[in-house]
Amino acid sequence: TVDVGFWRRHALVSGIVAINLLVWVVQLVQGGSWLEPSVQSLFEGGGSLSVYSLTDEPWRLFTSLFVHAGLMHLAMNLLLLLQVAPLVTARFGAVGLFCIYFLGGLLATTTSAAWGAVSVVRALSDDGMAFIRSLQLVVSVGASGAIMAVCGGLLASEIRSDRSQDPKARE
């Protein structure tokens, strides 16, 4: 049975799940594969490609949080989010979860884009022509960085926990 109360109590988590599912359905409607979408479809769907994300299209650092590379990628991210986010909400409130999720996600996508850019520059300086011939574009997608930030927030709160906290949240 579906616990409607859960979705109401955790409106932010419900919203994040809904946006991720909606973006995935849009990817499918636009011809993307539900198992292994192409690099092109991930990019067109809002995935982050360093050269674009760090220059003219910084919005990709945000949109890539909602684009997933197939059903398994989406399912695993949402499963972990549904397990951890309610605990973080109990510790930090909805505003805290919002800040941890989105700031952590943006930090992760920005770091990924910067790493990709540095890798390209390093490869070009080592052997530019060989690199250019073998260049494969890497489009970064998914909510894993944001979800790991949420996990980190939960871990940090547990390490620094105050025993007077709400017993339900500690549970």
mmCIF file with all atom_site columns, C-alpha atoms in Angstrom:
data_model
loop_
_atom_site.group_PDB
_atom_site.id
_atom_site.type_symbol
_atom_site.label_atom_id
_atom_site.label_alt_id
_atom_site.label_comp_id
_atom_site.label_asym_id
_atom_site.label_entity_id
_atom_site.label_seq_id
_atom_site.pdbx_PDB_ins_code
_atom_site.Cartn_x
_atom_site.Cartn_y
_atom_site.Cartn_z
_atom_site.occupancy
_atom_site.B_iso_or_equiv
_atom_site.pdbx_formal_charge
_atom_site.auth_seq_id
_atom_site.auth_comp_id
_atom_site.auth_asym_id
_atom_site.auth_atom_id
_atom_site.pdbx_PDB_model_num
ATOM 1   C CA . THR A 1 1   ? 0.000  0.000  0.000   1.00 0.00 ? 1   THR A CA 1
ATOM 2   C CA . VAL A 1 2   ? 1.042  3.574  -0.636  1.00 0.00 ? 2   VAL A CA 1
ATOM 3   C CA . ASP A 1 3   ? 1.506  5.732  2.447   1.00 0.00 ? 3   ASP A CA 1
ATOM 4   C CA . VAL A 1 4   ? -0.020 9.014  1.258   1.00 0.00 ? 4   VAL A CA 1
ATOM 5   C CA . GLY A 1 5   ? 0.858  10.546 4.623   1.00 0.00 ? 5   GLY A CA 1
ATOM 6   C CA . PHE A 1 6   ? 4.563  10.040 3.910   1.00 0.00 ? 6   PHE A CA 1
ATOM 7   C CA . TRP A 1 7   ? 4.340  12.088 0.717   1.00 0.00 ? 7   TRP A CA 1
ATOM 8   C CA . ARG A 1 8   ? 2.465  14.857 2.512   1.00 0.00 ? 8   ARG A CA 1
ATOM 9   C CA . ARG A 1 9   ? 4.822  14.922 5.517   1.00 0.00 ? 9   ARG A CA 1
ATOM 10  C CA . HIS A 1 10  ? 7.823  15.048 3.202   1.00 0.00 ? 10  HIS A CA 1
ATOM 11  C CA . ALA A 1 11  ? 6.635  17.499 0.554   1.00 0.00 ? 11  ALA A CA 1
ATOM 12  C CA . LEU A 1 12  ? 10.170 18.554 -0.454  1.00 0.00 ? 12  LEU A CA 1
ATOM 13  C CA . VAL A 1 13  ? 11.280 14.940 -0.940  1.00 0.00 ? 13  VAL A CA 1
ATOM 14  C CA . SER A 1 14  ? 8.071  14.297 -2.875  1.00 0.00 ? 14  SER A CA 1
ATOM 15  C CA . GLY A 1 15  ? 8.801  17.298 -5.088  1.00 0.00 ? 15  GLY A CA 1
ATOM 16  C CA . ILE A 1 16  ? 12.361 16.207 -5.807  1.00 0.00 ? 16  ILE A CA 1
ATOM 17  C CA . VAL A 1 17  ? 11.169 12.682 -6.659  1.00 0.00 ? 17  VAL A CA 1
ATOM 18  C CA . ALA A 1 18  ? 8.400  14.072 -8.885  1.00 0.00 ? 18  ALA A CA 1
ATOM 19  C CA . ILE A 1 19  ? 10.781 16.375 -10.789 1.00 0.00 ? 19  ILE A CA 1
ATOM 20  C CA . ASN A 1 20  ? 13.241 13.534 -11.360 1.00 0.00 ? 20  ASN A CA 1
ATOM 21  C CA . LEU A 1 21  ? 10.470 11.250 -12.636 1.00 0.00 ? 21  LEU A CA 1
ATOM 22  C CA . LEU A 1 22  ? 9.012  13.982 -14.837 1.00 0.00 ? 22  LEU A CA 1
ATOM 23  C CA . VAL A 1 23  ? 12.394 14.751 -16.421 1.00 0.00 ? 23  VAL A CA 1
ATOM 24  C CA . TRP A 1 24  ? 12.944 11.030 -17.050 1.00 0.00 ? 24  TRP A CA 1
ATOM 25  C CA . VAL A 1 25  ? 9.534  10.699 -18.732 1.00 0.00 ? 25  VAL A CA 1
ATOM 26  C CA . VAL A 1 26  ? 10.304 13.753 -20.891 1.00 0.00 ? 26  VAL A CA 1
ATOM 27  C CA . GLN A 1 27  ? 13.608 12.112 -21.893 1.00 0.00 ? 27  GLN A CA 1
ATOM 28  C CA . LEU A 1 28  ? 11.673 8.987  -22.943 1.00 0.00 ? 28  LEU A CA 1
ATOM 29  C CA . VAL A 1 29  ? 9.046  10.956 -24.870 1.00 0.00 ? 29  VAL A CA 1
ATOM 30  C CA . GLN A 1 30  ? 11.831 12.755 -26.741 1.00 0.00 ? 30  GLN A CA 1
ATOM 31  C CA . GLY A 1 31  ? 13.167 9.395  -27.897 1.00 0.00 ? 31  GLY A CA 1
ATOM 32  C CA . GLY A 1 32  ? 15.736 8.615  -25.204 1.00 0.00 ? 32  GLY A CA 1
ATOM 33  C CA . SER A 1 33  ? 16.417 5.038  -24.191 1.00 0.00 ? 33  SER A CA 1
ATOM 34  C CA . TRP A 1 34  ? 15.023 3.935  -20.839 1.00 0.00 ? 34  TRP A CA 1
ATOM 35  C CA . LEU A 1 35  ? 18.061 1.700  -20.262 1.00 0.00 ? 35  LEU A CA 1
ATOM 36  C CA . GLU A 1 36  ? 21.035 3.440  -21.881 1.00 0.00 ? 36  GLU A CA 1
ATOM 37  C CA . PRO A 1 37  ? 20.334 6.924  -23.216 1.00 0.00 ? 37  PRO A CA 1
ATOM 38  C CA . SER A 1 38  ? 22.832 8.300  -25.717 1.00 0.00 ? 38  SER A CA 1
ATOM 39  C CA . VAL A 1 39  ? 25.322 10.997 -24.798 1.00 0.00 ? 39  VAL A CA 1
ATOM 40  C CA . GLN A 1 40  ? 23.474 13.273 -27.216 1.00 0.00 ? 40  GLN A CA 1
ATOM 41  C CA . SER A 1 41  ? 20.089 12.749 -25.522 1.00 0.00 ? 41  SER A CA 1
ATOM 42  C CA . LEU A 1 42  ? 21.612 13.301 -22.066 1.00 0.00 ? 42  LEU A CA 1
ATOM 43  C CA . PHE A 1 43  ? 23.189 16.545 -23.260 1.00 0.00 ? 43  PHE A CA 1
ATOM 44  C CA . GLU A 1 44  ? 19.994 17.698 -24.961 1.00 0.00 ? 44  GLU A CA 1
ATOM 45  C CA . GLY A 1 45  ? 18.069 16.859 -21.787 1.00 0.00 ? 45  GLY A CA 1
ATOM 46  C CA . GLY A 1 46  ? 20.217 19.241 -19.720 1.00 0.00 ? 46  GLY A CA 1
ATOM 47  C CA . GLY A 1 47  ? 23.264 17.152 -18.819 1.00 0.00 ? 47  GLY A CA 1
ATOM 48  C CA . SER A 1 48  ? 26.492 18.915 -17.926 1.00 0.00 ? 48  SER A CA 1
ATOM 49  C CA . LEU A 1 49  ? 29.344 19.040 -20.419 1.00 0.00 ? 49  LEU A CA 1
ATOM 50  C CA . SER A 1 50  ? 32.291 20.963 -18.991 1.00 0.00 ? 50  SER A CA 1
ATOM 51  C CA . VAL A 1 51  ? 32.913 23.261 -21.926 1.00 0.00 ? 51  VAL A CA 1
ATOM 52  C CA . TYR A 1 52  ? 29.280 24.423 -21.885 1.00 0.00 ? 52  TYR A CA 1
ATOM 53  C CA . SER A 1 53  ? 28.585 24.331 -18.142 1.00 0.00 ? 53  SER A CA 1
ATOM 54  C CA . LEU A 1 54  ? 31.608 26.433 -17.245 1.00 0.00 ? 54  LEU A CA 1
ATOM 55  C CA . THR A 1 55  ? 31.102 29.010 -20.002 1.00 0.00 ? 55  THR A CA 1
ATOM 56  C CA . ASP A 1 56  ? 27.853 29.970 -21.738 1.00 0.00 ? 56  ASP A CA 1
ATOM 57  C CA . GLU A 1 57  ? 25.394 27.511 -20.153 1.00 0.00 ? 57  GLU A CA 1
ATOM 58  C CA . PRO A 1 58  ? 25.954 27.411 -16.380 1.00 0.00 ? 58  PRO A CA 1
ATOM 59  C CA . TRP A 1 59  ? 22.301 26.399 -15.900 1.00 0.00 ? 59  TRP A CA 1
ATOM 60  C CA . ARG A 1 60  ? 23.429 22.876 -16.861 1.00 0.00 ? 60  ARG A CA 1
ATOM 61  C CA . LEU A 1 61  ? 25.097 22.588 -13.444 1.00 0.00 ? 61  LEU A CA 1
ATOM 62  C CA . PHE A 1 62  ? 21.567 22.654 -12.001 1.00 0.00 ? 62  PHE A CA 1
ATOM 63  C CA . THR A 1 63  ? 19.557 20.790 -14.640 1.00 0.00 ? 63  THR A CA 1
ATOM 64  C CA . SER A 1 64  ? 21.990 17.875 -14.707 1.00 0.00 ? 64  SER A CA 1
ATOM 65  C CA . LEU A 1 65  ? 20.842 17.053 -11.153 1.00 0.00 ? 65  LEU A CA 1
ATOM 66  C CA . PHE A 1 66  ? 17.542 15.837 -12.630 1.00 0.00 ? 66  PHE A CA 1
ATOM 67  C CA . VAL A 1 67  ? 18.752 14.003 -15.760 1.00 0.00 ? 67  VAL A CA 1
ATOM 68  C CA . HIS A 1 68  ? 19.582 10.312 -15.320 1.00 0.00 ? 68  HIS A CA 1
ATOM 69  C CA . ALA A 1 69  ? 21.405 7.779  -17.478 1.00 0.00 ? 69  ALA A CA 1
ATOM 70  C CA . GLY A 1 70  ? 18.676 5.147  -17.526 1.00 0.00 ? 70  GLY A CA 1
ATOM 71  C CA . LEU A 1 71  ? 16.094 3.556  -15.290 1.00 0.00 ? 71  LEU A CA 1
ATOM 72  C CA . MET A 1 72  ? 18.570 1.827  -12.959 1.00 0.00 ? 72  MET A CA 1
ATOM 73  C CA . HIS A 1 73  ? 20.482 5.084  -12.350 1.00 0.00 ? 73  HIS A CA 1
ATOM 74  C CA . LEU A 1 74  ? 17.228 6.897  -11.580 1.00 0.00 ? 74  LEU A CA 1
ATOM 75  C CA . ALA A 1 75  ? 15.852 4.101  -9.387  1.00 0.00 ? 75  ALA A CA 1
ATOM 76  C CA . MET A 1 76  ? 18.991 3.751  -7.267  1.00 0.00 ? 76  MET A CA 1
ATOM 77  C CA . ASN A 1 77  ? 19.245 7.513  -6.716  1.00 0.00 ? 77  ASN A CA 1
ATOM 78  C CA . LEU A 1 78  ? 15.585 7.834  -5.743  1.00 0.00 ? 78  LEU A CA 1
ATOM 79  C CA . LEU A 1 79  ? 15.696 4.766  -3.500  1.00 0.00 ? 79  LEU A CA 1
ATOM 80  C CA . LEU A 1 80  ? 18.605 6.193  -1.510  1.00 0.00 ? 80  LEU A CA 1
ATOM 81  C CA . LEU A 1 81  ? 16.993 9.639  -1.420  1.00 0.00 ? 81  LEU A CA 1
ATOM 82  C CA . LEU A 1 82  ? 13.757 8.160  -0.036  1.00 0.00 ? 82  LEU A CA 1
ATOM 83  C CA . GLN A 1 83  ? 15.724 6.362  2.675   1.00 0.00 ? 83  GLN A CA 1
ATOM 84  C CA . VAL A 1 84  ? 17.920 9.238  3.809   1.00 0.00 ? 84  VAL A CA 1
ATOM 85  C CA . ALA A 1 85  ? 16.088 12.501 3.089   1.00 0.00 ? 85  ALA A CA 1
ATOM 86  C CA . PRO A 1 86  ? 13.310 11.984 5.687   1.00 0.00 ? 86  PRO A CA 1
ATOM 87  C CA . LEU A 1 87  ? 15.986 11.467 8.354   1.00 0.00 ? 87  LEU A CA 1
ATOM 88  C CA . VAL A 1 88  ? 17.761 14.648 7.307   1.00 0.00 ? 88  VAL A CA 1
ATOM 89  C CA . THR A 1 89  ? 14.443 16.496 7.324   1.00 0.00 ? 89  THR A CA 1
ATOM 90  C CA . ALA A 1 90  ? 13.857 15.298 10.900  1.00 0.00 ? 90  ALA A CA 1
ATOM 91  C CA . ARG A 1 91  ? 17.297 16.645 11.894  1.00 0.00 ? 91  ARG A CA 1
ATOM 92  C CA . PHE A 1 92  ? 17.495 19.891 9.910   1.00 0.00 ? 92  PHE A CA 1
ATOM 93  C CA . GLY A 1 93  ? 13.951 20.588 8.727   1.00 0.00 ? 93  GLY A CA 1
ATOM 94  C CA . ALA A 1 94  ? 12.792 21.023 5.132   1.00 0.00 ? 94  ALA A CA 1
ATOM 95  C CA . VAL A 1 95  ? 14.836 24.205 4.665   1.00 0.00 ? 95  VAL A CA 1
ATOM 96  C CA . GLY A 1 96  ? 17.962 22.391 5.858   1.00 0.00 ? 96  GLY A CA 1
ATOM 97  C CA . LEU A 1 97  ? 17.323 19.488 3.492   1.00 0.00 ? 97  LEU A CA 1
ATOM 98  C CA . PHE A 1 98  ? 16.739 21.936 0.637   1.00 0.00 ? 98  PHE A CA 1
ATOM 99  C CA . CYS A 1 99  ? 20.041 23.728 1.321   1.00 0.00 ? 99  CYS A CA 1
ATOM 100 C CA . ILE A 1 100 ? 22.052 20.529 1.743   1.00 0.00 ? 100 ILE A CA 1
ATOM 101 C CA . TYR A 1 101 ? 20.562 18.869 -1.345  1.00 0.00 ? 101 TYR A CA 1
ATOM 102 C CA . PHE A 1 102 ? 20.827 21.767 -3.778  1.00 0.00 ? 102 PHE A CA 1
ATOM 103 C CA . LEU A 1 103 ? 24.055 23.360 -2.544  1.00 0.00 ? 103 LEU A CA 1
ATOM 104 C CA . GLY A 1 104 ? 25.699 19.929 -2.287  1.00 0.00 ? 104 GLY A CA 1
ATOM 105 C CA . GLY A 1 105 ? 24.415 19.015 -5.741  1.00 0.00 ? 105 GLY A CA 1
ATOM 106 C CA . LEU A 1 106 ? 25.662 22.245 -7.296  1.00 0.00 ? 106 LEU A CA 1
ATOM 107 C CA . LEU A 1 107 ? 29.045 21.811 -5.613  1.00 0.00 ? 107 LEU A CA 1
ATOM 108 C CA . ALA A 1 108 ? 29.236 18.257 -6.971  1.00 0.00 ? 108 ALA A CA 1
ATOM 109 C CA . THR A 1 109 ? 28.281 19.209 -10.542 1.00 0.00 ? 109 THR A CA 1
ATOM 110 C CA . THR A 1 110 ? 30.642 22.193 -10.519 1.00 0.00 ? 110 THR A CA 1
ATOM 111 C CA . THR A 1 111 ? 33.486 20.013 -9.237  1.00 0.00 ? 111 THR A CA 1
ATOM 112 C CA . SER A 1 112 ? 32.715 17.402 -11.896 1.00 0.00 ? 112 SER A CA 1
ATOM 113 C CA . ALA A 1 113 ? 32.703 20.047 -14.641 1.00 0.00 ? 113 ALA A CA 1
ATOM 114 C CA . ALA A 1 114 ? 35.963 21.565 -13.392 1.00 0.00 ? 114 ALA A CA 1
ATOM 115 C CA . TRP A 1 115 ? 37.574 18.110 -13.201 1.00 0.00 ? 115 TRP A CA 1
ATOM 116 C CA . GLY A 1 116 ? 36.458 17.403 -16.758 1.00 0.00 ? 116 GLY A CA 1
ATOM 117 C CA . ALA A 1 117 ? 37.877 20.697 -17.990 1.00 0.00 ? 117 ALA A CA 1
ATOM 118 C CA . VAL A 1 118 ? 41.208 20.115 -16.251 1.00 0.00 ? 118 VAL A CA 1
ATOM 119 C CA . SER A 1 119 ? 41.388 16.599 -17.716 1.00 0.00 ? 119 SER A CA 1
ATOM 120 C CA . VAL A 1 120 ? 40.853 17.951 -21.229 1.00 0.00 ? 120 VAL A CA 1
ATOM 121 C CA . VAL A 1 121 ? 43.513 20.643 -20.804 1.00 0.00 ? 121 VAL A CA 1
ATOM 122 C CA . ARG A 1 122 ? 45.980 18.147 -19.324 1.00 0.00 ? 122 ARG A CA 1
ATOM 123 C CA . ALA A 1 123 ? 45.392 15.660 -22.144 1.00 0.00 ? 123 ALA A CA 1
ATOM 124 C CA . LEU A 1 124 ? 45.792 18.372 -24.767 1.00 0.00 ? 124 LEU A CA 1
ATOM 125 C CA . SER A 1 125 ? 49.088 19.481 -23.274 1.00 0.00 ? 125 SER A CA 1
ATOM 126 C CA . ASP A 1 126 ? 50.403 15.884 -23.133 1.00 0.00 ? 126 ASP A CA 1
ATOM 127 C CA . ASP A 1 127 ? 49.613 14.804 -26.687 1.00 0.00 ? 127 ASP A CA 1
ATOM 128 C CA . GLY A 1 128 ? 47.012 17.022 -28.239 1.00 0.00 ? 128 GLY A CA 1
ATOM 129 C CA . MET A 1 129 ? 46.504 15.310 -31.577 1.00 0.00 ? 129 MET A CA 1
ATOM 130 C CA . ALA A 1 130 ? 46.195 11.798 -30.153 1.00 0.00 ? 130 ALA A CA 1
ATOM 131 C CA . PHE A 1 131 ? 43.743 13.133 -27.601 1.00 0.00 ? 131 PHE A CA 1
ATOM 132 C CA . ILE A 1 132 ? 41.643 14.975 -30.170 1.00 0.00 ? 132 ILE A CA 1
ATOM 133 C CA . ARG A 1 133 ? 41.401 11.837 -32.328 1.00 0.00 ? 133 ARG A CA 1
ATOM 134 C CA . SER A 1 134 ? 40.167 9.769  -29.373 1.00 0.00 ? 134 SER A CA 1
ATOM 135 C CA . LEU A 1 135 ? 38.004 12.453 -27.762 1.00 0.00 ? 135 LEU A CA 1
ATOM 136 C CA . GLN A 1 136 ? 34.813 11.119 -26.249 1.00 0.00 ? 136 GLN A CA 1
ATOM 137 C CA . LEU A 1 137 ? 32.506 13.649 -24.698 1.00 0.00 ? 137 LEU A CA 1
ATOM 138 C CA . VAL A 1 138 ? 31.502 12.951 -21.110 1.00 0.00 ? 138 VAL A CA 1
ATOM 139 C CA . VAL A 1 139 ? 28.137 14.329 -20.087 1.00 0.00 ? 139 VAL A CA 1
ATOM 140 C CA . SER A 1 140 ? 27.647 14.401 -16.337 1.00 0.00 ? 140 SER A CA 1
ATOM 141 C CA . VAL A 1 141 ? 24.135 13.616 -15.099 1.00 0.00 ? 141 VAL A CA 1
ATOM 142 C CA . GLY A 1 142 ? 22.326 12.502 -11.980 1.00 0.00 ? 142 GLY A CA 1
ATOM 143 C CA . ALA A 1 143 ? 21.538 13.399 -8.421  1.00 0.00 ? 143 ALA A CA 1
ATOM 144 C CA . SER A 1 144 ? 24.273 11.268 -6.834  1.00 0.00 ? 144 SER A CA 1
ATOM 145 C CA . GLY A 1 145 ? 26.320 14.257 -5.673  1.00 0.00 ? 145 GLY A CA 1
ATOM 146 C CA . ALA A 1 146 ? 23.278 15.902 -4.080  1.00 0.00 ? 146 ALA A CA 1
ATOM 147 C CA . ILE A 1 147 ? 22.247 12.647 -2.426  1.00 0.00 ? 147 ILE A CA 1
ATOM 148 C CA . MET A 1 148 ? 25.775 12.071 -1.109  1.00 0.00 ? 148 MET A CA 1
ATOM 149 C CA . ALA A 1 149 ? 25.627 15.586 0.366   1.00 0.00 ? 149 ALA A CA 1
ATOM 150 C CA . VAL A 1 150 ? 22.399 14.579 2.133   1.00 0.00 ? 150 VAL A CA 1
ATOM 151 C CA . CYS A 1 151 ? 24.099 11.409 3.420   1.00 0.00 ? 151 CYS A CA 1
ATOM 152 C CA . GLY A 1 152 ? 27.045 13.514 4.579   1.00 0.00 ? 152 GLY A CA 1
ATOM 153 C CA . GLY A 1 153 ? 24.682 15.885 6.387   1.00 0.00 ? 153 GLY A CA 1
ATOM 154 C CA . LEU A 1 154 ? 23.093 12.951 8.178   1.00 0.00 ? 154 LEU A CA 1
ATOM 155 C CA . LEU A 1 155 ? 26.483 11.500 9.098   1.00 0.00 ? 155 LEU A CA 1
ATOM 156 C CA . ALA A 1 156 ? 27.753 14.855 10.349  1.00 0.00 ? 156 ALA A CA 1
ATOM 157 C CA . SER A 1 157 ? 24.657 15.369 12.464  1.00 0.00 ? 157 SER A CA 1
ATOM 158 C CA . GLU A 1 158 ? 25.051 11.914 13.974  1.00 0.00 ? 158 GLU A CA 1
ATOM 159 C CA . ILE A 1 159 ? 28.711 12.472 14.786  1.00 0.00 ? 159 ILE A CA 1
ATOM 160 C CA . ARG A 1 160 ? 27.894 15.791 16.466  1.00 0.00 ? 160 ARG A CA 1
ATOM 161 C CA . SER A 1 161 ? 24.538 14.679 17.837  1.00 0.00 ? 161 SER A CA 1
ATOM 162 C CA . ASP A 1 162 ? 23.103 16.041 21.020  1.00 0.00 ? 162 ASP A CA 1
ATOM 163 C CA . ARG A 1 163 ? 21.484 13.356 23.171  1.00 0.00 ? 163 ARG A CA 1
ATOM 164 C CA . SER A 1 164 ? 18.565 15.706 23.915  1.00 0.00 ? 164 SER A CA 1
ATOM 165 C CA . GLN A 1 165 ? 17.409 15.529 20.282  1.00 0.00 ? 165 GLN A CA 1
ATOM 166 C CA . ASP A 1 166 ? 14.022 14.238 19.373  1.00 0.00 ? 166 ASP A CA 1
ATOM 167 C CA . PRO A 1 167 ? 14.169 10.438 19.924  1.00 0.00 ? 167 PRO A CA 1
ATOM 168 C CA . LYS A 1 168 ? 12.146 9.875  16.746  1.00 0.00 ? 168 LYS A CA 1
ATOM 169 C CA . ALA A 1 169 ? 14.811 11.668 14.690  1.00 0.00 ? 169 ALA A CA 1
ATOM 170 C CA . ARG A 1 170 ? 17.610 9.678  16.375  1.00 0.00 ? 170 ARG A CA 1
ATOM 171 C CA . GLU A 1 171 ? 15.755 6.453  15.618  1.00 0.00 ? 171 GLU A CA 1
#
